mmCIF file of C-alpha atoms in Angstrom:
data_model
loop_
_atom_site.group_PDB
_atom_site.id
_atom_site.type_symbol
_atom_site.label_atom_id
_atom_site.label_comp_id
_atom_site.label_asym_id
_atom_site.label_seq_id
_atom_site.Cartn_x
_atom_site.Cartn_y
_atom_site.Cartn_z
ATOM 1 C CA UNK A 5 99.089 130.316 120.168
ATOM 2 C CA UNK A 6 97.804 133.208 122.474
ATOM 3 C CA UNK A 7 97.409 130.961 125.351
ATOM 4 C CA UNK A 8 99.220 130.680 129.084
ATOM 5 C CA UNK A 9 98.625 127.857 130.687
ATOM 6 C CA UNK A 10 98.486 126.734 134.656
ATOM 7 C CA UNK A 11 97.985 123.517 136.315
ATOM 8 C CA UNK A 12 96.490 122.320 138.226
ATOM 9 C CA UNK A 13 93.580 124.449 138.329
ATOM 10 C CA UNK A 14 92.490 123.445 141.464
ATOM 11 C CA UNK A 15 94.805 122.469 144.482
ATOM 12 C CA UNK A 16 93.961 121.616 148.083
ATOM 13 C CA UNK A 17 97.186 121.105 150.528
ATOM 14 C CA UNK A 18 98.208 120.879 154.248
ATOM 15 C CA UNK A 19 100.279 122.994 156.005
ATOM 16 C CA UNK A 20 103.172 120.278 155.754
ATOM 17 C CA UNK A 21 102.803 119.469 151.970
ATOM 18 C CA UNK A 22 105.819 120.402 149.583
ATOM 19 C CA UNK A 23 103.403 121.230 146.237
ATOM 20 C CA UNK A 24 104.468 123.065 142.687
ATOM 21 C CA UNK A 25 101.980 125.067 140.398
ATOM 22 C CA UNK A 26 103.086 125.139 136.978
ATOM 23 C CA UNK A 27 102.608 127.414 133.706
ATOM 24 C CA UNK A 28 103.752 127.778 130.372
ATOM 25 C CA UNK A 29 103.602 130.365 127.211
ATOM 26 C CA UNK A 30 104.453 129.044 123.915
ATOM 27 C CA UNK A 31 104.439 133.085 122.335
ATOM 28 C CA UNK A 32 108.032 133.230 122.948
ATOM 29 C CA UNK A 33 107.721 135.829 125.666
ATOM 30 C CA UNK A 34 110.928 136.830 127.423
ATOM 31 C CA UNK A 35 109.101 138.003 130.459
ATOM 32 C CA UNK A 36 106.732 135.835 132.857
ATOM 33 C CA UNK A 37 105.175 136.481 136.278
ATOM 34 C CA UNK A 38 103.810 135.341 139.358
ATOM 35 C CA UNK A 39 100.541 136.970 140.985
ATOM 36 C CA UNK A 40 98.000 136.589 143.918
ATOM 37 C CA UNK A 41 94.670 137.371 143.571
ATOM 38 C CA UNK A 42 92.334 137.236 147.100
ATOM 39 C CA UNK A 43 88.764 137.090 146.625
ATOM 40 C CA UNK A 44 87.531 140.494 145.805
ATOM 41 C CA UNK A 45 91.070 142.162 145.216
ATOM 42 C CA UNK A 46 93.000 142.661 142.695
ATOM 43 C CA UNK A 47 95.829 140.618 141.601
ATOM 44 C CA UNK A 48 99.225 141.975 143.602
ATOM 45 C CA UNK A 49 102.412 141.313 142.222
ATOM 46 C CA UNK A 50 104.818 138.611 143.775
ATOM 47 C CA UNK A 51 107.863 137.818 141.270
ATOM 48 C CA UNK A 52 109.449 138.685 137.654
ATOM 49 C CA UNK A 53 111.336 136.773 135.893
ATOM 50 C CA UNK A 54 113.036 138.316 132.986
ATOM 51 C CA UNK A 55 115.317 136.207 130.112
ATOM 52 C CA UNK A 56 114.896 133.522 132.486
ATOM 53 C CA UNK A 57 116.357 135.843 135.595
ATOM 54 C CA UNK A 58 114.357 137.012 138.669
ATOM 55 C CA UNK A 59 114.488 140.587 138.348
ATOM 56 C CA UNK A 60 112.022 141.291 140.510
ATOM 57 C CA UNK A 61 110.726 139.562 144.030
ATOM 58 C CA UNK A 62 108.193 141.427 145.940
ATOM 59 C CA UNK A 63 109.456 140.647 149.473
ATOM 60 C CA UNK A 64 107.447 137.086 149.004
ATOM 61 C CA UNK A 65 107.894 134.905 152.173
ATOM 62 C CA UNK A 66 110.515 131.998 151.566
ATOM 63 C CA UNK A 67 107.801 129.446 151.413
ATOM 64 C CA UNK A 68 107.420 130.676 147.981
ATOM 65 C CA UNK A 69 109.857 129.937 145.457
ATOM 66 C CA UNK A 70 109.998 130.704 141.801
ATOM 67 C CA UNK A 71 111.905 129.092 139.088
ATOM 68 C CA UNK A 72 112.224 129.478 135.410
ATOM 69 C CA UNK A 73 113.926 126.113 134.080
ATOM 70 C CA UNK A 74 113.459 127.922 130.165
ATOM 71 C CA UNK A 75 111.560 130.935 128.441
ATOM 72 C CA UNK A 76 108.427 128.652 128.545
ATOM 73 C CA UNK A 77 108.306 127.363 131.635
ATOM 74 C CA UNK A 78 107.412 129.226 135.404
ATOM 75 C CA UNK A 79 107.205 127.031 138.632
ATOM 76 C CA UNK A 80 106.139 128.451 141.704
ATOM 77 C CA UNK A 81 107.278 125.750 144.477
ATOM 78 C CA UNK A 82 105.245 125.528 147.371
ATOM 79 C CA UNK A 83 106.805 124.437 151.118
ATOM 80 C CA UNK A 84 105.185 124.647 154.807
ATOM 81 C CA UNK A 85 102.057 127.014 153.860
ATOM 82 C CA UNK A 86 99.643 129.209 156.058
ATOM 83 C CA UNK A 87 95.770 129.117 155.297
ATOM 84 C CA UNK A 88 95.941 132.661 154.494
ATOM 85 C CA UNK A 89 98.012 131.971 151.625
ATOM 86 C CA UNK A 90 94.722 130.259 149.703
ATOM 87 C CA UNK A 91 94.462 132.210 146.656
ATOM 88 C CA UNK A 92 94.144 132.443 143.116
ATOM 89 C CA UNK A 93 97.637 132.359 141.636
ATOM 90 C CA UNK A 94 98.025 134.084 138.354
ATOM 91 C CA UNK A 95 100.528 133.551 135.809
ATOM 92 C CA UNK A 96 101.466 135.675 133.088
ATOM 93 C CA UNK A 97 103.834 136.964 130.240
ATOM 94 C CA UNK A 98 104.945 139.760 127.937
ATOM 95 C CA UNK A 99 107.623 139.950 124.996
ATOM 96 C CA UNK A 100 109.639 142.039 126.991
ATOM 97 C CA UNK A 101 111.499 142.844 123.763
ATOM 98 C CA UNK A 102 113.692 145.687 125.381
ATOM 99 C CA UNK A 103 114.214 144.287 128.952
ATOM 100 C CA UNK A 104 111.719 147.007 130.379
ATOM 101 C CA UNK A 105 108.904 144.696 130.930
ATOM 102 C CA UNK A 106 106.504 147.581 129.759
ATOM 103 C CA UNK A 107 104.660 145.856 127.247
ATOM 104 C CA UNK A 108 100.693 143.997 127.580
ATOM 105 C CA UNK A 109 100.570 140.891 129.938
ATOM 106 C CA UNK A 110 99.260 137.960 129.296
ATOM 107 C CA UNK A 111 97.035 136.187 132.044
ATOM 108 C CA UNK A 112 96.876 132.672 132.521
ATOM 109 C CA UNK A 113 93.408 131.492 134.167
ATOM 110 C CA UNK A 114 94.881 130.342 137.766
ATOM 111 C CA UNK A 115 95.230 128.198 140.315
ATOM 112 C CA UNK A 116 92.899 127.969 142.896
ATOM 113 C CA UNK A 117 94.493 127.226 145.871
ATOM 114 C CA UNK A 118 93.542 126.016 149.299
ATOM 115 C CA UNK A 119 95.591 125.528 152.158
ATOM 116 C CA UNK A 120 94.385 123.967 155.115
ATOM 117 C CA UNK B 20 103.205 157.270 147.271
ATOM 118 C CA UNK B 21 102.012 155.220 144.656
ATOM 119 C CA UNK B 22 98.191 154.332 144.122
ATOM 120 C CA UNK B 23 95.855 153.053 141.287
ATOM 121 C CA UNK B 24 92.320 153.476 142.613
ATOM 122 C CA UNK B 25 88.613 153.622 141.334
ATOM 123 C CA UNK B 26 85.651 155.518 142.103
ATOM 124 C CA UNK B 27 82.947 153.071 142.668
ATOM 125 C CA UNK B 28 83.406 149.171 143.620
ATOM 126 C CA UNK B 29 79.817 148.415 141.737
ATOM 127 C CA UNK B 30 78.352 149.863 138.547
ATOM 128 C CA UNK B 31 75.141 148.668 137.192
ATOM 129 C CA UNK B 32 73.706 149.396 133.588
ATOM 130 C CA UNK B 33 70.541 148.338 131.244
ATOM 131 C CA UNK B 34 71.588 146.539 128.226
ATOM 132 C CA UNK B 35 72.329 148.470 125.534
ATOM 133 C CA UNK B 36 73.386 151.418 127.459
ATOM 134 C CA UNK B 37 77.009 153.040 127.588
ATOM 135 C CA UNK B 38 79.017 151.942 130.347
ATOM 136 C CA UNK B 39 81.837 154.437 132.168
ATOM 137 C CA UNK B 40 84.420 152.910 134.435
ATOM 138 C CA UNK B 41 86.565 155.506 136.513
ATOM 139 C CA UNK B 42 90.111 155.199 137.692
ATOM 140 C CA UNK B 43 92.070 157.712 139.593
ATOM 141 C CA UNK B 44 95.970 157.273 139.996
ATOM 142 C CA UNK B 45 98.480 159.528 141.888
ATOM 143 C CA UNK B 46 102.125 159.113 140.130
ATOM 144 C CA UNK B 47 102.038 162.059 137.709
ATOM 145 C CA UNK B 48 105.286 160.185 136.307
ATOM 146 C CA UNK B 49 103.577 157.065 135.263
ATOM 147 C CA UNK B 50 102.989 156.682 131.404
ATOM 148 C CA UNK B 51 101.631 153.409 130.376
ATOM 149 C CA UNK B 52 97.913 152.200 132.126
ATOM 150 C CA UNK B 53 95.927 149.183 130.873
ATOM 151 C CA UNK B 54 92.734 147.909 131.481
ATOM 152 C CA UNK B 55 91.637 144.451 132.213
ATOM 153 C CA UNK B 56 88.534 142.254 132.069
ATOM 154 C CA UNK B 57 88.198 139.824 134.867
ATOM 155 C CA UNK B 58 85.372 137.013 133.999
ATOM 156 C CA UNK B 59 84.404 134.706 137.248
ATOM 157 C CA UNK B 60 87.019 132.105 137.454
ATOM 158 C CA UNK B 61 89.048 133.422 134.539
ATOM 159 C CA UNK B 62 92.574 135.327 134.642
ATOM 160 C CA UNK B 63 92.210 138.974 133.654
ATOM 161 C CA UNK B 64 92.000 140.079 129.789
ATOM 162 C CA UNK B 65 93.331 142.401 128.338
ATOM 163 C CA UNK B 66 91.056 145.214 126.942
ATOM 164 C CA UNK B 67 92.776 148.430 126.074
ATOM 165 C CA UNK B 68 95.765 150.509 126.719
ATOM 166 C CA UNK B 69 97.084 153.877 126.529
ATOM 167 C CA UNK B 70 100.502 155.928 127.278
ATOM 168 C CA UNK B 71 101.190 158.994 128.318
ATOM 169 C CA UNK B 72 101.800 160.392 125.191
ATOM 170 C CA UNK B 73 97.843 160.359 124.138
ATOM 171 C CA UNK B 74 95.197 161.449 125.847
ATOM 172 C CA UNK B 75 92.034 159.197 123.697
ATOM 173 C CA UNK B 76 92.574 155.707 122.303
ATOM 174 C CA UNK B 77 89.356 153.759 120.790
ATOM 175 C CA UNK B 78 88.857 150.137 120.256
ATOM 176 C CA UNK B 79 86.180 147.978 119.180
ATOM 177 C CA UNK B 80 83.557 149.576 121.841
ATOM 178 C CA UNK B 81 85.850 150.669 123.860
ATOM 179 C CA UNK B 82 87.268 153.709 124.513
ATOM 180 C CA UNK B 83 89.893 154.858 126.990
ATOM 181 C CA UNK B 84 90.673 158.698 127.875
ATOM 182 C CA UNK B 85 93.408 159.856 130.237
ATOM 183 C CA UNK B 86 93.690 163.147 131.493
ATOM 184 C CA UNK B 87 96.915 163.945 132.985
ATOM 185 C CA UNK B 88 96.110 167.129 134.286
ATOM 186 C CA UNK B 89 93.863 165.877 136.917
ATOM 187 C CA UNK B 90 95.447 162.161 136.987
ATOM 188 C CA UNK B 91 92.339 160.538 135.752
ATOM 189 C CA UNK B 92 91.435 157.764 133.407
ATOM 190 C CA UNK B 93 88.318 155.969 132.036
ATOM 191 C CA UNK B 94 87.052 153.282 130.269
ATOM 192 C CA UNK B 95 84.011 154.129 128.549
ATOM 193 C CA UNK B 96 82.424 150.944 127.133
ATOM 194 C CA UNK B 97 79.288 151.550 124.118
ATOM 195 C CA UNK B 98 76.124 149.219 123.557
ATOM 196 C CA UNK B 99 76.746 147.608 126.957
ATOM 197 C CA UNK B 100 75.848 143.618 126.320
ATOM 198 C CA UNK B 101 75.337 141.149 129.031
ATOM 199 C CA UNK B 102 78.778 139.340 127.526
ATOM 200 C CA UNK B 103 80.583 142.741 129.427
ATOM 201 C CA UNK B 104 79.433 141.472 132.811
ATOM 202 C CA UNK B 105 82.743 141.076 134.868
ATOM 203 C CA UNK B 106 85.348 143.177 137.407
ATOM 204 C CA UNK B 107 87.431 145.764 135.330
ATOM 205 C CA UNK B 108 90.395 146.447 136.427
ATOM 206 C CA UNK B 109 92.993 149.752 135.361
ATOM 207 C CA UNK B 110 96.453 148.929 136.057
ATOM 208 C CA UNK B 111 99.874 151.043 135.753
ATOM 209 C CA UNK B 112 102.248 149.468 133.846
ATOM 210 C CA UNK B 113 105.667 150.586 135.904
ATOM 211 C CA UNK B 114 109.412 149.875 134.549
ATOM 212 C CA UNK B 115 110.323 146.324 135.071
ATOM 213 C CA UNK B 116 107.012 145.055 134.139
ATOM 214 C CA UNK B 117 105.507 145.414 137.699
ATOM 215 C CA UNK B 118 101.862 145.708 137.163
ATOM 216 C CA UNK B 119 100.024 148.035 140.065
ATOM 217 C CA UNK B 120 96.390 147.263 139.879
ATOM 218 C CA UNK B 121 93.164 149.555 140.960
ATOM 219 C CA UNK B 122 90.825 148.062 143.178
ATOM 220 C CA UNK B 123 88.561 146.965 140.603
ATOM 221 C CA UNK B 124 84.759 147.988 139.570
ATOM 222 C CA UNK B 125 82.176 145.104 139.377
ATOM 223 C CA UNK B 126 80.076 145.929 136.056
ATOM 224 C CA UNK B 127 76.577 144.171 136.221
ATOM 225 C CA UNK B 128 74.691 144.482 132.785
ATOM 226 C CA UNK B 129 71.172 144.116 133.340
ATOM 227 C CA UNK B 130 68.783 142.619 130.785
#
């Protein structure tokens, strides 16, 4: 199994709503990530978690929150979003077999979100 | 500071033809780059990669070169097919795992 997976793959919510996007990687990866992708852009980095710790948060807003209840598993909680935050959200993961987190990413498909 | 760009947003190319995707970066510390495949409504794919160590690595049609003299990389794809339609993306791999992606080129295969 080569495959990460996201749901939902579509998700429409108001600036009030308390939402989650999910994904999961059953390669045993050690390392898993959260991305933004605007229309036209490339993907820009937002969190990595590494053996199930954040090691990395690119100065995300608050209203984003990561967890990582196991190695499979990646949440990104959503609370009191802006309309500029509709984007694709990208998941992804890498064996991270040294704790460097140079090694290929995999890319989940998304979530396309919209808030409005 | 820190950059992963491309020369030209849009390349178009008759079937059949060899493609060549450009990518300029600016850290002449950075070692590991990648390139991606981004289909419409799809998560990127991985294509090829290559680290600082080589400066040519082939794959099946595909063939990255890096050139570390003049910071440069470029994905040279052969027998362009219609199937290679999509936004390619070269990316620098940093410590950590953070991922710094070019702005992308927009291949359009014509028939």
């Amino acid at each position: 199994d080569t495959e990460v997976t996201q749901t939902p793959k579509h998700l429409v919510m108001g600036m009030t709503n308390k939402k989650s996007l999910k994904c999961e990687q059953h390669m045993g990866h050690r390392a898993m990530y959260w991305y933004k992708q605007k229309a036209k852009k490339p993907p820009e980095l937002m969190f990595v978690y590494s053996y199930e710790k954040l090691s990395i948060n690119e100065s995300v807003p608050s209203r984003f929150s990561p967890e990582c209840p196991n190695s499979s598993l990646l949440n990104l909680h959503l609370h009191a979003l802006q309309p500029e935050d509709s984007a694709l959200y990208l998941c992804a993961s890498s064996q991270d077999l040294n704790g460097q987190g140079v090694d290929e990413q995999y890319f989940g498909p998304g979530t396309r979100l919209t808030v409005t | 500071g820190e950059s992963v760009g491309l020369h030209l947003p849009t390349l178009s190319v008759q079937e059949g033809d060899n493609s060549i995707i450009n990518c300029a970066y600016s850290n002449s510390a950075s070692d590991y780059f990648i390139w991606y495949k981004q289909e419409s409504g799809k998560g990127p794919q991985f294509i090829i990669d290559i680290r600082s160590n080589m400066d040519k690595r082939q794959g099946q049609r595909v063939t990255v070169l890096l050139n570390k003299t003049v910071k440069h990389l470029s994905l040279q794809i052969a027998a362009t097919q219609p199937g290679d339609s999509a936004v390619y993306f070269c990316a620098e791999n940093q410590y950590g795992g953070k991922l710094i992606f070019g702005q992308g080129t927009e291949l359009s295969v014509k028939p």
